[in-house]
Short mmCIF file of C-alpha atoms and ligand atoms in Angstrom, two decimals:
data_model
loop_
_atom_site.label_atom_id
_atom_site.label_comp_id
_atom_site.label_asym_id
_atom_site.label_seq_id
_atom_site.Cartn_x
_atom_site.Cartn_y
_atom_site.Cartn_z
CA UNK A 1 0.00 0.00 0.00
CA UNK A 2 1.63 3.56 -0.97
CA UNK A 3 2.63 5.47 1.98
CA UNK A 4 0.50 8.11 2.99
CA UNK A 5 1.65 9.35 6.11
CA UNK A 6 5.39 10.14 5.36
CA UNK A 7 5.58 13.45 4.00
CA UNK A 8 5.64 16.56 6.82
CA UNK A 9 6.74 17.49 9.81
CA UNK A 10 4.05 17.90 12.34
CA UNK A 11 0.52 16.14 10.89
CA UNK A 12 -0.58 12.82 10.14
CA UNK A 13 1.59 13.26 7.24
CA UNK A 14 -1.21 14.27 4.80
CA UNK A 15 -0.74 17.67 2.75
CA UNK A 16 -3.95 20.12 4.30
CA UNK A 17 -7.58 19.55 4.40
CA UNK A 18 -7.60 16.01 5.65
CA UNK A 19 -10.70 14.15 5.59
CA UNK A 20 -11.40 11.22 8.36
CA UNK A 21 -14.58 9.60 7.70
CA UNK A 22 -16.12 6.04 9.05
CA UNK A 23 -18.58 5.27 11.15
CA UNK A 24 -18.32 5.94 15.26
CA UNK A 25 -18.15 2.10 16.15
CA UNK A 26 -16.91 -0.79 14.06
CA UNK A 27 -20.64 -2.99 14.68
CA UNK A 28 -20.27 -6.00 12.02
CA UNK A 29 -18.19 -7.00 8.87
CA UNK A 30 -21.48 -6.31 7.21
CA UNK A 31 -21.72 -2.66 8.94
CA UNK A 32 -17.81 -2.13 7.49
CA UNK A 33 -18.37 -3.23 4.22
CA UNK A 34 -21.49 -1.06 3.62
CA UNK A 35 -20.19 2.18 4.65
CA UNK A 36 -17.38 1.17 2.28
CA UNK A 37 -19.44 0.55 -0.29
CA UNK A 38 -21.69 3.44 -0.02
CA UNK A 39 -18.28 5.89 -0.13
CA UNK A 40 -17.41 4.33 -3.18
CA UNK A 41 -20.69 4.73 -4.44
CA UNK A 42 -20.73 8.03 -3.75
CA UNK A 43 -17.45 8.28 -4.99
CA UNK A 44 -16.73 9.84 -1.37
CA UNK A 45 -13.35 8.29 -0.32
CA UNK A 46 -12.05 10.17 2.76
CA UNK A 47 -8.16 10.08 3.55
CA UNK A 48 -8.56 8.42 6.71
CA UNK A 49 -11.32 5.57 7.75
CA UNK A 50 -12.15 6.08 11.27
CA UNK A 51 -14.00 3.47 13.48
CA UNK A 52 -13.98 3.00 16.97
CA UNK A 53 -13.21 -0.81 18.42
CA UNK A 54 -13.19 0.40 22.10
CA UNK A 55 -15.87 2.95 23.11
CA UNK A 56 -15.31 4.72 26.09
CA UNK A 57 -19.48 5.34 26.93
CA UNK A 58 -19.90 7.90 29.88
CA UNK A 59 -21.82 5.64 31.38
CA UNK A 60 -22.11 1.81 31.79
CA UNK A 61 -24.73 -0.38 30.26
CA UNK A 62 -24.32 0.94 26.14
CA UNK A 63 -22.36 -0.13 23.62
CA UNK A 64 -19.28 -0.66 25.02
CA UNK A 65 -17.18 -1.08 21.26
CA UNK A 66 -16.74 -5.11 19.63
CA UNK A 67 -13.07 -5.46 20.54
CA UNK A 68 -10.45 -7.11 19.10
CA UNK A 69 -12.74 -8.78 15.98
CA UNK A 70 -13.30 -5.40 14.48
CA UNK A 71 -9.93 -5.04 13.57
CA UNK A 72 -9.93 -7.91 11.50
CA UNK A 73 -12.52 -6.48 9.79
CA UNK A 74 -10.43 -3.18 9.06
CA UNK A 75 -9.37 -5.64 6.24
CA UNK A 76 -13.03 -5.07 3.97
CA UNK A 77 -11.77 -1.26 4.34
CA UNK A 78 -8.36 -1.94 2.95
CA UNK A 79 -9.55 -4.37 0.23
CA UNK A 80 -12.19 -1.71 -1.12
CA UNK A 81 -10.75 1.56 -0.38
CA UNK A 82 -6.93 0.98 0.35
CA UNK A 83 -6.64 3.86 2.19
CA UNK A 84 -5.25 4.42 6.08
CA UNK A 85 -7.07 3.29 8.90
CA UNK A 86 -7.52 4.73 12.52
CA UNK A 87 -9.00 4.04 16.04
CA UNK A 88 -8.84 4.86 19.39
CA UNK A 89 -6.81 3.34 21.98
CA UNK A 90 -7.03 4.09 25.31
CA UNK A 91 -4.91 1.56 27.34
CA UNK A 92 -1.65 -0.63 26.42
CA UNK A 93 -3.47 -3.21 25.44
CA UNK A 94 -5.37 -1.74 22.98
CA UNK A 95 -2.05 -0.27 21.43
CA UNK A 96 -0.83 -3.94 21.56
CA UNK A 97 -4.05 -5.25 19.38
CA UNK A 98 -4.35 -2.07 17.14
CA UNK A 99 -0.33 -2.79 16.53
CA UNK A 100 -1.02 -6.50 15.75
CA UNK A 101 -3.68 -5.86 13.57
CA UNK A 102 -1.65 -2.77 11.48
CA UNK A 103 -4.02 0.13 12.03
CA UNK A 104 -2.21 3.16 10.49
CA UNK A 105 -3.25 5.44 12.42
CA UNK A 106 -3.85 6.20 16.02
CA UNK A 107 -5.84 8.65 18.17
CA UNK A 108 -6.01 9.06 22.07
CA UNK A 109 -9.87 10.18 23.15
CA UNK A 110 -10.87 13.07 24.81
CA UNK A 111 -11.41 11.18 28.30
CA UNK A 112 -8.00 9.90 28.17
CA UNK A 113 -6.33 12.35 26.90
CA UNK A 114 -7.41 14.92 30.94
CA UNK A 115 -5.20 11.46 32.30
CA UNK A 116 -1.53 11.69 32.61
CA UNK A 117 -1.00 8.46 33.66
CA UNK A 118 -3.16 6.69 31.21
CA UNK A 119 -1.50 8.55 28.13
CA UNK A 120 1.72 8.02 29.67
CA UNK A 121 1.17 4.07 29.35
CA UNK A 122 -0.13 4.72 26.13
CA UNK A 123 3.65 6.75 25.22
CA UNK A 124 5.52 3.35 26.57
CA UNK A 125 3.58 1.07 24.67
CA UNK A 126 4.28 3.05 21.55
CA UNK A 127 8.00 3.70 21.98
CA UNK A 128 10.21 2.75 19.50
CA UNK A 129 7.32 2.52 17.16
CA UNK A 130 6.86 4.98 13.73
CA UNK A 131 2.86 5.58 14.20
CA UNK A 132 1.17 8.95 13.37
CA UNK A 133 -0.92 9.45 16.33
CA UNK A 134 -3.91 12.03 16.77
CA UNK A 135 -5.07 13.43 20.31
CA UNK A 136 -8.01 14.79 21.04
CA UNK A 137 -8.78 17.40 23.62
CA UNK A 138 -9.06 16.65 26.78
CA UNK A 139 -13.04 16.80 27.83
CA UNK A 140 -12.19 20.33 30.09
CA UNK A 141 -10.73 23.41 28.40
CA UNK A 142 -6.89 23.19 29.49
CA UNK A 143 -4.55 24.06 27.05
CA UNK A 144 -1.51 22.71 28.64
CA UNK A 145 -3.41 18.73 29.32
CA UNK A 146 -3.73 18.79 25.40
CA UNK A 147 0.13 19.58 24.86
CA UNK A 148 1.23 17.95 27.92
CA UNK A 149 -0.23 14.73 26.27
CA UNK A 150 1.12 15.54 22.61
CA UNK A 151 4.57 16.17 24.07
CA UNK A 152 4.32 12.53 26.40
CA UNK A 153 4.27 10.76 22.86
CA UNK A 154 6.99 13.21 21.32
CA UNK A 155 9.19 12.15 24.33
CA UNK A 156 8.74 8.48 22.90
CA UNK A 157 9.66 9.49 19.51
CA UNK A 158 6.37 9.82 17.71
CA UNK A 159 7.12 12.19 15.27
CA UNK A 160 3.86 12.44 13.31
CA UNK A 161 1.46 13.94 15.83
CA UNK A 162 -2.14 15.93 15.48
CA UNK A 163 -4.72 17.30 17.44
CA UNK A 164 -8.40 16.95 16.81
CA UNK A 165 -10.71 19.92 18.61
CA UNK A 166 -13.95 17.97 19.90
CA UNK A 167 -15.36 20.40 22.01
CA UNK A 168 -14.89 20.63 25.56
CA UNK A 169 -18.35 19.17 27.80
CA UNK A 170 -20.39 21.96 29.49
CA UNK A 171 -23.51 21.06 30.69
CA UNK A 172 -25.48 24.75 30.39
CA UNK A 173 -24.95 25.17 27.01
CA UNK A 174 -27.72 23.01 25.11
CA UNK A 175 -26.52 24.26 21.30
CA UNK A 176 -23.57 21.81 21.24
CA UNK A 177 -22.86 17.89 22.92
CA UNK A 178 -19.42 19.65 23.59
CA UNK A 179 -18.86 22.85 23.06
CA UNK A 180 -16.37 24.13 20.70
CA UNK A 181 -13.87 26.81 21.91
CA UNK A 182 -11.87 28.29 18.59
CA UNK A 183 -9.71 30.49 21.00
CA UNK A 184 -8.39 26.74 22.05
CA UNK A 185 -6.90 25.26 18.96
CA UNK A 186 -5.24 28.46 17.85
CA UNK A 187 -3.30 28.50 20.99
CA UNK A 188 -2.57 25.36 20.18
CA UNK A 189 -1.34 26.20 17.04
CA UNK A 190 0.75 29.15 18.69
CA UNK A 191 2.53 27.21 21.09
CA UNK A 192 3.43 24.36 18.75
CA UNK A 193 4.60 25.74 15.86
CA UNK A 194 3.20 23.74 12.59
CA UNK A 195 1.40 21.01 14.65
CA UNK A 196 -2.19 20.14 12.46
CA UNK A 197 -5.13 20.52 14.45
CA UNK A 198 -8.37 18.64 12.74
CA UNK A 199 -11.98 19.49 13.91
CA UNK A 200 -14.28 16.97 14.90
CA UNK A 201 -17.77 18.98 14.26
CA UNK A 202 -19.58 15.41 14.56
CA UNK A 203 -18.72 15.10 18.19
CA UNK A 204 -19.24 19.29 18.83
CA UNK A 205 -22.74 19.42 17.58
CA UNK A 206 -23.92 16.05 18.35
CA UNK A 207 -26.14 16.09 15.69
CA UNK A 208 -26.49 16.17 11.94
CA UNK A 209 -28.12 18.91 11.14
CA UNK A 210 -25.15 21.23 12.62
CA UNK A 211 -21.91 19.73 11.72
CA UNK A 212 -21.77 21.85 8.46
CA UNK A 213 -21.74 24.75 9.79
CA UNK A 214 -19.10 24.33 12.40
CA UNK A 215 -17.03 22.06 9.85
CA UNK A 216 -16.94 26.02 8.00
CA UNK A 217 -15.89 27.43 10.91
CA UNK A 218 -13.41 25.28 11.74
CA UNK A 219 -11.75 25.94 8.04
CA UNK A 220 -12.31 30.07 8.58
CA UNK A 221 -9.96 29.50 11.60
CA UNK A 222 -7.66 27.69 9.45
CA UNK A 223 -7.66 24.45 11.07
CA UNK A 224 -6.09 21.18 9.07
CA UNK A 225 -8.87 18.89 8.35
CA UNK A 226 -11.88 17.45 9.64
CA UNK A 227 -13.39 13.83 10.99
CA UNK A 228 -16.97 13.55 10.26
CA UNK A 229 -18.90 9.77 11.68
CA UNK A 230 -20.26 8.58 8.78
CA UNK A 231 -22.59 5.30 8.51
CA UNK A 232 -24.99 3.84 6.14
CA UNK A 233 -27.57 3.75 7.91
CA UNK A 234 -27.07 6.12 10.94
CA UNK A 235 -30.43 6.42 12.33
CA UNK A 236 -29.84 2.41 13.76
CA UNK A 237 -26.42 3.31 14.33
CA UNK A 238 -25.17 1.42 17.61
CA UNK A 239 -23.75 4.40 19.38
CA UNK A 240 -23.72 7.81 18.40
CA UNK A 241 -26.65 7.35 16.29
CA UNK A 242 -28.25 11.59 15.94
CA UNK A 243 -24.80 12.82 14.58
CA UNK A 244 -23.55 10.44 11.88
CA UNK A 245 -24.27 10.74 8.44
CA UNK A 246 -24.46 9.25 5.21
CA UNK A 247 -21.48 9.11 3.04
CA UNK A 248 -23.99 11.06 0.67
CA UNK A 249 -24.15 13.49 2.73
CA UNK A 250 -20.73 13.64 4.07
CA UNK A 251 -20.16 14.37 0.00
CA UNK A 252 -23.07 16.82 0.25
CA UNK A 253 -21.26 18.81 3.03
CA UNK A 254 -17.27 19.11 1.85
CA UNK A 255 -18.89 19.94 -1.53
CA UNK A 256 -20.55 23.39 0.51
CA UNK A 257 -17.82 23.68 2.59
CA UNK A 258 -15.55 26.95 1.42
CA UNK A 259 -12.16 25.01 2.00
CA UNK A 260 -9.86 27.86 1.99
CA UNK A 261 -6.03 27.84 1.03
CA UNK A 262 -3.43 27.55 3.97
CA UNK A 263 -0.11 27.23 1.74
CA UNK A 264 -0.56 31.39 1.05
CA UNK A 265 2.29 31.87 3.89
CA UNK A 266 4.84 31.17 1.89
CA UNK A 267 3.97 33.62 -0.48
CA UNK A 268 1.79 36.26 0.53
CA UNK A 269 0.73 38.49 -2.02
CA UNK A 270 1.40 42.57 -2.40
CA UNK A 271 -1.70 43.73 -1.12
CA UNK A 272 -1.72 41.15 1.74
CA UNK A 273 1.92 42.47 2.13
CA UNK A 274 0.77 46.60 2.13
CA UNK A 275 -2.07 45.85 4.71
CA UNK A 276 0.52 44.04 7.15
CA UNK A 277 3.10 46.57 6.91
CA UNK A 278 0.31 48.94 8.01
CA UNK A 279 -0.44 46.40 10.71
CA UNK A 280 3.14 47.07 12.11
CA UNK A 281 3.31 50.42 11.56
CA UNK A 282 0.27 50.49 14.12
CA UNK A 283 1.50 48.25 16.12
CA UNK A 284 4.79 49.86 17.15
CA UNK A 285 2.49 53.04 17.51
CA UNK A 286 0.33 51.30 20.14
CA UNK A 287 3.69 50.08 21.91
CA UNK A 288 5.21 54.07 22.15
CA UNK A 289 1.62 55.00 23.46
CA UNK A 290 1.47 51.89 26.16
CA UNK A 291 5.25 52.68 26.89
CA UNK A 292 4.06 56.22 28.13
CA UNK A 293 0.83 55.29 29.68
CA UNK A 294 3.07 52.94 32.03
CA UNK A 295 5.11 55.34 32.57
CA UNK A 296 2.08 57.79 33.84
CA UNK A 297 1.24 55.02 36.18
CA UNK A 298 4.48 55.12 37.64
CA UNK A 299 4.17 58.85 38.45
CA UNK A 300 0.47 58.07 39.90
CA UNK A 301 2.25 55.64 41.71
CA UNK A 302 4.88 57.58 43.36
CA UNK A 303 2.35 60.00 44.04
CA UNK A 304 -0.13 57.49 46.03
CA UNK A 305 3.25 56.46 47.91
CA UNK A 306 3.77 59.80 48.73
CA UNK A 307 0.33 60.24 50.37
CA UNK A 308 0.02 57.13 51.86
CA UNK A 309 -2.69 56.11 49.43
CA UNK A 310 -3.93 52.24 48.37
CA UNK A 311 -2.94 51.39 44.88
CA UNK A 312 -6.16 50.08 44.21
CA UNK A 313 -8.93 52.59 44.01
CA UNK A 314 -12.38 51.05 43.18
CA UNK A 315 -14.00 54.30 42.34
CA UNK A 316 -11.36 55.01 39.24
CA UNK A 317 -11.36 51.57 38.27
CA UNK A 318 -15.08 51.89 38.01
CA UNK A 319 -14.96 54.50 35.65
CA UNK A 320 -12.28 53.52 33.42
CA UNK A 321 -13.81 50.32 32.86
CA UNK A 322 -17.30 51.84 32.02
CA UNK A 323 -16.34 54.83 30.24
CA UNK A 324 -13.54 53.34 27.60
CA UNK A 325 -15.51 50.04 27.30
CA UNK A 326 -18.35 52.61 26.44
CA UNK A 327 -16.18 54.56 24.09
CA UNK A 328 -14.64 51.31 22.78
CA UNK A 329 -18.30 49.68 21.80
CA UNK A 330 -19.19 53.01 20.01
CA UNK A 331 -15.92 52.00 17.83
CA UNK A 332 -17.38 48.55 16.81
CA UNK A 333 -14.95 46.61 19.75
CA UNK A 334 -16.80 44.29 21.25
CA UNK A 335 -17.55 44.93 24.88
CA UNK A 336 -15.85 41.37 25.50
CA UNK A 337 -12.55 42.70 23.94
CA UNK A 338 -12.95 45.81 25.84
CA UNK A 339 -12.93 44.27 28.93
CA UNK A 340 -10.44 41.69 28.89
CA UNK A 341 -7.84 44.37 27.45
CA UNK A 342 -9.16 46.71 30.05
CA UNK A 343 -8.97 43.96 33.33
CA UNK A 344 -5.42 43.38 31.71
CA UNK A 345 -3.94 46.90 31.33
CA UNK A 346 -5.38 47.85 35.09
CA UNK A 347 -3.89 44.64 36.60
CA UNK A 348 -0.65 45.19 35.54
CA UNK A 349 -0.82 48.63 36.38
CA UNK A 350 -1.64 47.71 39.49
CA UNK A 351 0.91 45.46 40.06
CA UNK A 352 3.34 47.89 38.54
CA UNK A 353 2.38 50.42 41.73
CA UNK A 354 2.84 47.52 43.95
CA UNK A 355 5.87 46.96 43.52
CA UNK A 356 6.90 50.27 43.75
CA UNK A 357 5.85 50.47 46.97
CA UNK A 358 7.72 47.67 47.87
CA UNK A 359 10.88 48.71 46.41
CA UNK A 360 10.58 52.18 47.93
CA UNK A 361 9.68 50.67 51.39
CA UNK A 362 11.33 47.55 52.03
CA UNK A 363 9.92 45.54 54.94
CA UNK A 364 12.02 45.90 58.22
CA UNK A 365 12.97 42.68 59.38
C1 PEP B 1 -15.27 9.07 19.05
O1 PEP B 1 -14.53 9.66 18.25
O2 PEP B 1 -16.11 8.25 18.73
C2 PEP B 1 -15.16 9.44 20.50
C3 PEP B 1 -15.55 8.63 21.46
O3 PEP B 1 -14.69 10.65 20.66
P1 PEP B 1 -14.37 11.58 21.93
O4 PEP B 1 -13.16 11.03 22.58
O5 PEP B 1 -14.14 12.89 21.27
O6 PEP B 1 -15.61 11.60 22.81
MN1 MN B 2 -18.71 8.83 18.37
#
């Protein structure tokens, strides 16, 4: 089988736009071999086939996943699609079997991934071996859990590593099964320079109806790809049943989908060029205006020093927030932005006074 998976640094080793499809749970040869069918069909063949063997259900008593016997039948997928195949593990033993059985690809779920230890065993089992492996997010909003985990199988020497955004849980929002959080992935993609991040809009929404439009989103952000459940017959799927979809209409949704181009980087054009130029220009602008705000709020600070006065006054606070966030609104900012870069300015303005005090007035000891 040609090598898919060989050709970049940071990824699955597929160039942009990766497409994982397959149904949530491997159920029956039968199961396998339809969905396959029905992509070919549809002429819909996705980069990746996903299907989960183990299912880690919230709670007891569902479908727990068919085991070991469903990855003999990842043999109808390479027989009619020949393409790579992934699943979850989530404990050395499943590495072991997935090994055995040659999946291509592996991913690490989001209730595994908020577990050190668990993804740690998962890192042994896997050293020494050249696997692309995929992490989810872990099911709570912490940036460093997600990277902590990525760098665990790094340490091992996995070299081909992604992320996949599934939303995070959070029980008051009824929109999504797990919220998404955009601000999340981009960090991601900040911190580790390169690393792919696919979305996972099947698991966000939890439903069908939804997943285009958050599969678009995901793209506008410039995320790497996307894994969609897909099943031929999803309504009597055996887990996960409201948010898989036909491979028709997994075709019907990347045909909509505005994929956009991330390669421009390398090459920006002139008038992408002219507008950031401007961007810096403004930029070092807002730094020499910052630079002598600070330094304002060192004279205020000597000055409340002087007169034996708190650093913290409510009353000023009070206004400053409400009257630039005011000001700030009335310039299209949103009153979010205005008060997160408010709260930040004051508190280290705040501290800046502080320690000015300290440094004038040294406790006695
Ligand atoms: C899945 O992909 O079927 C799955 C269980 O995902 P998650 O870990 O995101 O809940
Ligand atoms: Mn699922």
């Amino acid at each position: 089988m040609e090598n898919h998976l060989q050709t970049k640094d940071w990824g699955i080793g597929l160039k942009g736009n990766t497409i994982i499809a397959g149904p949530c749970s491997a159920e029956t040869p039968e199961q396998i071999e339809k969905v396959c069918l029905d992509m070919i069909k549809e002429n819909m063949i996705p980069d990746v086939f996903r299907a989960g063997i183990w299912k880690p259900r919230t709670r007891p008593g569902s479908f727990e996943g068919i085991g070991e016997d469903g990855l003999k039948w990842m043999e109808i997928v390479r027989h009619h699609l020949n393409i790579p195949i992934t699943t979850e593990v989530g404990n050395t033993a499943h590495v072991e079997m997935a090994l055995k059985h040659k999946v291509d690809v592996l991913w690490i779920g989001a209730r595994t991934t908020v577990n050190p230890f668990a993804v740690q065993e998962i890192a042994e089992a896997l050293r020494g071996v050249d696997i692309p492996v995929m992490v989810k997010n872990p099911m709570n909003p912490d940036l460093q859990l997600w990277l902590g985990a990525l760098e665990r199988l790094q340490a091992v020497g996995i070299n081909k590593l992604a992320a996949i955004h599934r939303g995070f849980s959070d029980s008051y929002d009824k929109r999504f099964r797990n919220k998404p959080n955009w601000s999340m992935p981009i960090h991601l993609k900040r911190e580790w320079k390169g690393m792919e991040v696919i979305n996972d809009p099947s698991h966000i929404v939890g439903n069908r109806e939804g997943i285009l439009e958050t599969a678009q989103r995901a793209i506008n952000f410039g995320l790497d790809g996307l894994m969609i459940e897909t099943h031929h017959d999803p309504d009597n799927a055996w887990s996960d049943a409201k948010q898989q979809v036909t491979p028709a209409r997994l075709k019907e949704i990347l045909s909509k989908i505005d994929f956009k181009d991330n390669l421009g980087e390398e090459n920006p054009s002139e008038v992408l060029n002219d507008l950031r130029n401007a961007i810096d220009h403004l930029d070092d602008q807002l730094l020499d205006i910052l630079q002598e705000r600070f330094s304002m709020i060192d004279q205020v600070g000597a000055y409340k020093r002087a007169h034996h006065l708190t650093v913290f006054q409510s009353d000023r606070w009070k206004y400053v927030m409400e009257s630039r966030t005011k000001k700030g609104v009335d310039k299209n900012l949103s009153e979010k932005f205005m008060k997160e870069l408010l709260y930040c300015i004051h508190e280290e303005s705040v501290k800046r006074q502080e320690k000015q005090l300290r440094e004038a007035d040294p406790i006695k000891k």
